[in-house]
Short mmCIF file of N, CA and C in Angstrom, two decimals:
data_model
loop_
_atom_site.label_atom_id
_atom_site.label_comp_id
_atom_site.label_asym_id
_atom_site.label_seq_id
_atom_site.Cartn_x
_atom_site.Cartn_y
_atom_site.Cartn_z
N MET P 185 -28.53 -35.78 -10.00
CA MET P 185 -29.57 -36.76 -9.99
C MET P 185 -28.63 -37.47 -11.68
N LYS P 186 -28.67 -36.52 -12.57
CA LYS P 186 -27.95 -37.35 -13.62
C LYS P 186 -26.57 -37.94 -13.42
N GLU P 187 -25.94 -36.90 -12.83
CA GLU P 187 -24.88 -38.55 -13.06
C GLU P 187 -24.61 -39.14 -12.16
N ASN P 188 -26.36 -40.03 -11.15
CA ASN P 188 -26.10 -41.84 -11.15
C ASN P 188 -26.93 -42.39 -11.87
N VAL P 189 -27.66 -41.43 -12.50
CA VAL P 189 -28.49 -42.05 -13.53
C VAL P 189 -26.94 -42.92 -14.85
N ALA P 190 -26.27 -42.04 -15.59
CA ALA P 190 -25.30 -42.12 -16.07
C ALA P 190 -23.96 -43.18 -15.56
N ARG P 191 -23.87 -43.84 -14.06
CA ARG P 191 -23.51 -43.76 -13.62
C ARG P 191 -23.39 -45.31 -13.41
N ILE P 192 -25.35 -45.55 -13.32
CA ILE P 192 -26.19 -46.18 -13.19
C ILE P 192 -25.91 -47.14 -14.72
N ARG P 193 -26.04 -46.33 -16.02
CA ARG P 193 -26.16 -46.70 -17.28
C ARG P 193 -25.17 -47.73 -17.98
N ARG P 194 -23.58 -46.87 -17.38
CA ARG P 194 -21.97 -47.12 -16.92
C ARG P 194 -21.69 -48.70 -16.22
N LEU P 195 -22.79 -48.60 -15.61
CA LEU P 195 -22.22 -49.90 -14.55
C LEU P 195 -22.81 -51.01 -15.16
N LEU P 196 -24.17 -50.71 -16.03
CA LEU P 196 -25.15 -51.75 -16.27
C LEU P 196 -24.39 -52.42 -18.36
N GLU P 197 -23.20 -51.75 -18.06
CA GLU P 197 -23.29 -51.79 -19.89
C GLU P 197 -22.02 -52.53 -19.61
N GLU P 198 -20.66 -52.27 -18.16
CA GLU P 198 -19.57 -53.44 -18.88
C GLU P 198 -20.44 -54.91 -18.10
N SER P 199 -21.47 -54.75 -17.19
CA SER P 199 -22.03 -56.15 -16.58
C SER P 199 -22.72 -56.92 -17.71
N VAL P 200 -22.83 -56.38 -18.94
CA VAL P 200 -23.59 -56.85 -20.13
C VAL P 200 -21.89 -57.30 -21.02
N ARG P 201 -20.89 -56.07 -20.81
CA ARG P 201 -19.69 -56.80 -21.80
C ARG P 201 -19.16 -57.62 -20.82
N GLU P 202 -19.61 -57.54 -19.04
CA GLU P 202 -17.71 -58.59 -19.11
C GLU P 202 -19.10 -60.60 -18.50
N LYS P 203 -20.71 -59.92 -18.95
CA LYS P 203 -21.51 -61.31 -19.09
C LYS P 203 -20.75 -61.81 -20.80
N LYS P 204 -20.65 -60.85 -21.63
CA LYS P 204 -20.29 -61.37 -23.00
C LYS P 204 -18.89 -62.60 -23.14
N GLN P 205 -17.57 -61.48 -22.75
CA GLN P 205 -16.97 -61.65 -22.50
C GLN P 205 -16.81 -62.90 -21.68
N LEU P 206 -17.15 -63.26 -20.76
CA LEU P 206 -17.32 -64.79 -19.14
C LEU P 206 -18.08 -66.04 -20.90
N ASP P 207 -19.46 -65.23 -21.52
CA ASP P 207 -20.01 -66.41 -22.82
C ASP P 207 -19.11 -66.68 -23.03
N ALA P 208 -17.89 -65.57 -23.62
CA ALA P 208 -17.29 -66.64 -24.63
C ALA P 208 -16.24 -67.53 -23.96
N GLU P 209 -15.88 -67.09 -22.87
CA GLU P 209 -14.69 -67.48 -22.62
C GLU P 209 -15.60 -68.79 -21.95
N GLU P 210 -16.63 -69.30 -21.94
CA GLU P 210 -17.25 -70.45 -21.01
C GLU P 210 -17.46 -71.05 -22.82
N ARG P 211 -18.36 -70.80 -23.25
CA ARG P 211 -17.67 -71.39 -24.92
C ARG P 211 -16.55 -71.78 -25.30
N SER P 212 -15.63 -70.81 -25.44
CA SER P 212 -14.42 -71.46 -26.07
C SER P 212 -13.75 -72.43 -24.47
N ARG P 213 -14.12 -72.37 -23.63
CA ARG P 213 -13.39 -74.36 -22.23
C ARG P 213 -14.51 -75.18 -22.57
N ARG P 214 -15.72 -75.19 -22.93
CA ARG P 214 -16.04 -76.43 -22.94
C ARG P 214 -16.32 -76.32 -24.74
N ALA P 215 -15.98 -75.90 -25.97
CA ALA P 215 -14.97 -76.51 -27.40
C ALA P 215 -13.95 -76.87 -26.75
N PHE P 216 -12.55 -76.40 -25.56
CA PHE P 216 -12.01 -77.21 -25.76
C PHE P 216 -12.05 -78.56 -24.60
N GLU P 217 -13.13 -79.00 -24.03
CA GLU P 217 -13.86 -80.02 -23.33
C GLU P 217 -13.69 -80.91 -24.45
N LEU P 218 -14.55 -80.78 -25.17
CA LEU P 218 -14.55 -82.16 -26.36
C LEU P 218 -13.98 -81.93 -27.65
N PHE P 219 -13.19 -81.05 -27.72
CA PHE P 219 -11.99 -81.57 -28.20
C PHE P 219 -10.90 -82.81 -27.58
N GLU P 220 -11.41 -82.42 -26.41
CA GLU P 220 -10.16 -83.10 -25.48
C GLU P 220 -10.92 -84.60 -24.82
N PHE P 221 -12.29 -84.97 -25.06
CA PHE P 221 -12.88 -84.64 -24.64
C PHE P 221 -12.34 -86.24 -25.83
N ASN P 222 -12.63 -86.27 -26.95
CA ASN P 222 -12.96 -86.01 -28.25
C ASN P 222 -11.93 -86.98 -28.56
N THR P 223 -10.18 -86.13 -28.43
CA THR P 223 -9.38 -87.11 -28.94
C THR P 223 -8.88 -88.20 -28.26
N SER P 224 -7.89 -88.98 -29.33
CA SER P 224 -7.91 -89.76 -28.11
C SER P 224 -6.96 -90.70 -27.30
N LEU P 225 -7.19 -91.23 -25.85
CA LEU P 225 -6.18 -91.22 -24.80
C LEU P 225 -4.53 -91.17 -25.42
N PRO P 226 -3.84 -90.86 -23.96
CA PRO P 226 -2.37 -91.74 -25.08
C PRO P 226 -2.64 -93.63 -24.68
N ALA P 227 -2.18 -94.09 -24.74
CA ALA P 227 -0.85 -95.44 -25.41
C ALA P 227 -1.46 -95.62 -24.21
N VAL P 228 -2.09 -97.08 -22.68
CA VAL P 228 -0.97 -97.10 -22.18
C VAL P 228 -0.57 -98.60 -22.07
N ASP P 229 0.49 -98.38 -21.00
CA ASP P 229 1.84 -99.98 -20.82
C ASP P 229 0.80 -100.61 -20.81
N THR P 230 1.09 -102.78 -21.94
CA THR P 230 -0.35 -103.62 -21.57
C THR P 230 0.60 -104.16 -20.32
N SER P 231 2.57 -104.21 -20.03
CA SER P 231 2.66 -105.49 -19.85
C SER P 231 2.45 -106.12 -18.54
N ALA P 232 3.62 -106.61 -18.44
CA ALA P 232 2.54 -107.60 -17.70
C ALA P 232 3.34 -107.02 -15.66
N ARG P 233 4.23 -106.54 -15.96
CA ARG P 233 4.16 -104.83 -14.95
C ARG P 233 3.54 -104.09 -15.00
N ALA P 234 3.39 -103.31 -16.11
CA ALA P 234 2.17 -101.83 -16.12
C ALA P 234 1.14 -102.61 -15.36
N ARG P 235 0.40 -103.40 -16.26
CA ARG P 235 -1.36 -103.99 -15.88
C ARG P 235 -0.99 -104.04 -13.94
N GLY P 236 0.35 -105.22 -13.66
CA GLY P 236 -0.13 -105.33 -12.14
C GLY P 236 0.30 -104.08 -11.50
N LEU P 237 1.24 -103.55 -12.09
CA LEU P 237 1.49 -101.80 -10.50
C LEU P 237 -0.08 -101.36 -10.63
N ARG P 238 -1.05 -101.76 -11.99
CA ARG P 238 -1.90 -100.86 -12.01
C ARG P 238 -2.96 -101.31 -11.10
N THR P 239 -3.10 -102.20 -10.77
CA THR P 239 -3.83 -103.25 -9.53
C THR P 239 -3.51 -102.97 -8.76
N VAL P 240 -2.07 -102.58 -8.59
CA VAL P 240 -1.37 -101.89 -6.93
C VAL P 240 -2.36 -100.74 -6.32
N ALA P 241 -1.69 -99.90 -7.68
CA ALA P 241 -2.82 -98.51 -7.46
C ALA P 241 -4.11 -98.82 -7.69
N ARG P 242 -4.84 -100.05 -8.21
CA ARG P 242 -6.36 -99.22 -8.06
C ARG P 242 -6.44 -100.57 -6.48
N ILE P 243 -6.57 -101.28 -5.83
CA ILE P 243 -6.65 -102.29 -3.59
C ILE P 243 -6.96 -100.64 -3.46
N VAL P 244 -4.72 -100.30 -3.53
CA VAL P 244 -4.34 -99.24 -2.03
C VAL P 244 -5.50 -98.15 -2.59
N GLY P 245 -6.05 -97.67 -3.21
CA GLY P 245 -6.67 -97.14 -3.61
C GLY P 245 -7.91 -96.59 -3.15
N TRP P 246 -8.91 -97.89 -3.78
CA TRP P 246 -9.84 -98.03 -3.13
C TRP P 246 -10.02 -98.38 -1.92
N TYR P 247 -9.43 -99.47 -1.08
CA TYR P 247 -9.04 -99.73 0.11
C TYR P 247 -8.36 -98.78 1.09
N ALA P 248 -7.31 -97.88 0.78
CA ALA P 248 -6.83 -96.73 1.36
C ALA P 248 -5.26 -97.68 1.56
N TRP P 249 -5.14 -98.96 1.74
CA TRP P 249 -3.73 -98.94 2.18
C TRP P 249 -2.31 -99.07 1.68
N ALA P 250 -2.13 -97.55 2.11
CA ALA P 250 -1.38 -96.89 0.34
C ALA P 250 0.58 -97.53 2.14
N GLY P 251 -0.13 -97.17 2.92
CA GLY P 251 1.32 -97.15 3.80
C GLY P 251 1.98 -98.88 4.04
N PRO P 252 1.67 -99.06 4.85
CA PRO P 252 1.71 -100.33 5.21
C PRO P 252 2.21 -101.63 4.17
N GLU P 253 1.76 -102.34 3.63
CA GLU P 253 0.97 -103.53 2.80
C GLU P 253 2.46 -103.18 1.82
N VAL P 254 2.65 -101.46 1.04
CA VAL P 254 3.52 -101.84 0.37
C VAL P 254 4.66 -101.28 0.14
N ALA P 255 4.30 -100.80 1.95
CA ALA P 255 6.41 -100.53 2.81
C ALA P 255 6.96 -102.04 3.05
N ARG P 256 5.63 -103.21 3.06
CA ARG P 256 6.71 -104.21 3.40
C ARG P 256 7.31 -104.54 2.19
N GLN P 257 6.44 -104.41 1.48
CA GLN P 257 7.00 -105.31 0.76
C GLN P 257 8.49 -104.16 -0.02
N LEU P 258 7.99 -103.16 -0.29
CA LEU P 258 9.66 -102.42 -0.58
C LEU P 258 11.08 -102.77 0.14
N ASP P 259 9.99 -103.13 1.48
CA ASP P 259 11.33 -103.28 3.08
C ASP P 259 11.63 -104.77 2.47
N ARG P 260 10.91 -105.51 2.28
CA ARG P 260 11.31 -107.60 1.61
C ARG P 260 11.98 -107.07 -0.34
N GLY P 261 11.94 -106.86 -0.84
CA GLY P 261 12.64 -105.98 -1.44
C GLY P 261 14.11 -104.95 -1.26
N GLY P 262 14.34 -104.33 -0.35
CA GLY P 262 15.71 -103.52 0.08
C GLY P 262 15.66 -102.40 -0.95
N VAL P 263 14.47 -101.65 -1.40
CA VAL P 263 13.78 -100.53 -2.58
C VAL P 263 12.89 -99.65 -1.10
N ALA P 264 13.71 -99.01 -2.78
CA ALA P 264 12.96 -97.16 -1.97
C ALA P 264 11.60 -97.06 -2.58
N THR P 265 11.82 -97.32 -3.86
CA THR P 265 10.60 -97.59 -5.04
C THR P 265 9.72 -98.47 -5.32
N VAL P 266 8.16 -98.68 -5.59
CA VAL P 266 7.77 -99.06 -6.56
C VAL P 266 8.30 -99.29 -7.57
N ASP P 267 8.82 -98.56 -8.53
CA ASP P 267 9.40 -98.18 -9.70
C ASP P 267 10.74 -99.57 -9.48
N ASP P 268 11.07 -99.27 -8.83
CA ASP P 268 12.82 -100.80 -7.96
C ASP P 268 12.00 -101.57 -7.71
N LEU P 269 10.95 -102.72 -7.69
CA LEU P 269 10.70 -103.64 -7.22
C LEU P 269 11.47 -104.44 -9.25
N ASP P 270 11.90 -105.49 -8.69
CA ASP P 270 12.07 -106.04 -9.84
C ASP P 270 10.50 -106.70 -10.51
N ASP P 271 10.15 -107.43 -11.05
CA ASP P 271 9.08 -107.94 -12.17
C ASP P 271 8.25 -109.71 -10.74
N ASP P 272 9.21 -110.10 -9.93
CA ASP P 272 9.89 -110.92 -9.66
C ASP P 272 8.49 -110.46 -8.04
N GLN P 273 9.00 -109.25 -7.67
CA GLN P 273 9.17 -108.31 -6.38
C GLN P 273 6.74 -108.17 -6.99
N VAL P 274 7.13 -107.85 -8.03
CA VAL P 274 5.10 -106.86 -7.89
C VAL P 274 4.62 -107.55 -8.31
N ILE P 275 5.37 -109.06 -8.80
CA ILE P 275 4.54 -110.43 -8.78
C ILE P 275 3.57 -110.62 -7.42
N GLU P 276 4.48 -110.28 -6.69
CA GLU P 276 4.54 -110.78 -4.88
C GLU P 276 3.44 -109.94 -4.10
N LEU P 277 3.37 -108.52 -4.45
CA LEU P 277 2.89 -108.11 -4.06
C LEU P 277 1.79 -107.63 -5.08
N VAL P 278 1.13 -108.11 -6.30
CA VAL P 278 -0.38 -107.88 -6.66
C VAL P 278 -1.06 -109.43 -6.05
N ALA P 279 -0.09 -110.17 -6.00
CA ALA P 279 -0.67 -111.36 -4.97
C ALA P 279 -0.71 -111.15 -3.87
N ARG P 280 -0.13 -110.69 -2.76
CA ARG P 280 -0.83 -109.83 -1.86
C ARG P 280 -1.88 -109.61 -1.29
N MET P 281 -1.60 -108.32 -2.29
CA MET P 281 -2.96 -107.11 -2.37
C MET P 281 -3.86 -107.81 -2.87
N ARG P 282 -4.05 -108.47 -3.36
CA ARG P 282 -5.15 -109.48 -3.76
C ARG P 282 -5.67 -110.53 -2.80
N GLN P 283 -4.68 -110.63 -1.73
CA GLN P 283 -5.32 -111.63 -1.38
C GLN P 283 -6.04 -110.94 -0.24
N LEU P 284 -5.45 -109.37 0.71
CA LEU P 284 -5.67 -109.12 1.30
C LEU P 284 -7.25 -108.30 0.30
N GLU P 285 -6.82 -107.94 -0.39
CA GLU P 285 -8.22 -107.78 -1.06
C GLU P 285 -9.54 -108.80 -1.21
N GLU P 286 -9.34 -110.47 -1.27
CA GLU P 286 -10.36 -111.13 -1.36
C GLU P 286 -10.67 -111.36 0.39
N CYS P 287 -9.40 -111.01 1.41
CA CYS P 287 -9.97 -110.76 2.56
C CYS P 287 -10.60 -110.14 2.90
N ALA P 288 -10.83 -108.89 2.37
CA ALA P 288 -12.35 -107.75 2.89
C ALA P 288 -13.78 -107.55 2.79
N GLN P 289 -12.78 -108.10 0.67
CA GLN P 289 -14.39 -108.41 0.22
C GLN P 289 -15.57 -109.79 1.34
N GLU P 290 -14.80 -110.77 1.02
CA GLU P 290 -15.31 -112.17 1.98
C GLU P 290 -15.19 -111.47 3.25
N GLY P 291 -14.68 -110.29 4.12
CA GLY P 291 -15.37 -109.95 5.70
C GLY P 291 -14.53 -111.34 6.49
N LEU P 292 -13.11 -111.19 6.26
CA LEU P 292 -12.24 -112.26 6.31
C LEU P 292 -11.46 -111.66 7.39
N ASP P 293 -10.38 -112.03 7.92
CA ASP P 293 -9.07 -110.50 8.71
C ASP P 293 -8.27 -110.63 7.35
N SER P 294 -7.57 -110.75 8.91
CA SER P 294 -6.01 -110.18 7.73
C SER P 294 -5.73 -111.56 7.74
N PRO P 295 -4.26 -112.19 6.35
CA PRO P 295 -3.84 -113.48 6.51
C PRO P 295 -2.56 -113.17 8.05
N ASP P 296 -2.58 -112.28 7.74
CA ASP P 296 -1.69 -112.06 8.84
C ASP P 296 -1.57 -112.10 10.51
N ALA P 297 -3.43 -111.88 10.72
CA ALA P 297 -3.85 -111.94 11.52
C ALA P 297 -3.72 -113.68 13.16
N PRO P 298 -3.65 -112.64 14.08
CA PRO P 298 -3.52 -114.41 14.98
C PRO P 298 -4.45 -115.10 14.77
N VAL P 299 -4.93 -116.28 14.75
CA VAL P 299 -5.82 -117.49 15.45
C VAL P 299 -6.87 -117.02 15.88
N ALA P 300 -8.53 -117.04 15.88
CA ALA P 300 -9.25 -116.56 16.69
C ALA P 300 -9.12 -118.28 17.33
N ARG P 301 -9.23 -117.76 18.97
CA ARG P 301 -9.79 -118.97 19.81
C ARG P 301 -10.78 -118.44 20.23
#
């Protein structure tokens, strides 16, 4: 009986010690998150090309159009990645994605769709 009581006390002491350790870890984690939140963000490339690529990424992410439209522009440019597109090709891709976004927002068919009869 005494062994059981001693064992239960030991288990309770261990759980309290673990709880204190977790609380300290949680406080450290929160302090780091607060520090990370309050530190300045890295500089953002504000070139027209970078803004265009971010626009494409936003539209592609929002409408889940990652495959066909981007691949179409890559094929037209004869390149393997979006980073390999030249500035004019990026401008074309941005214009195309904005056109498709407008069609989606207005409830219109794709500009490539056959004419309805």
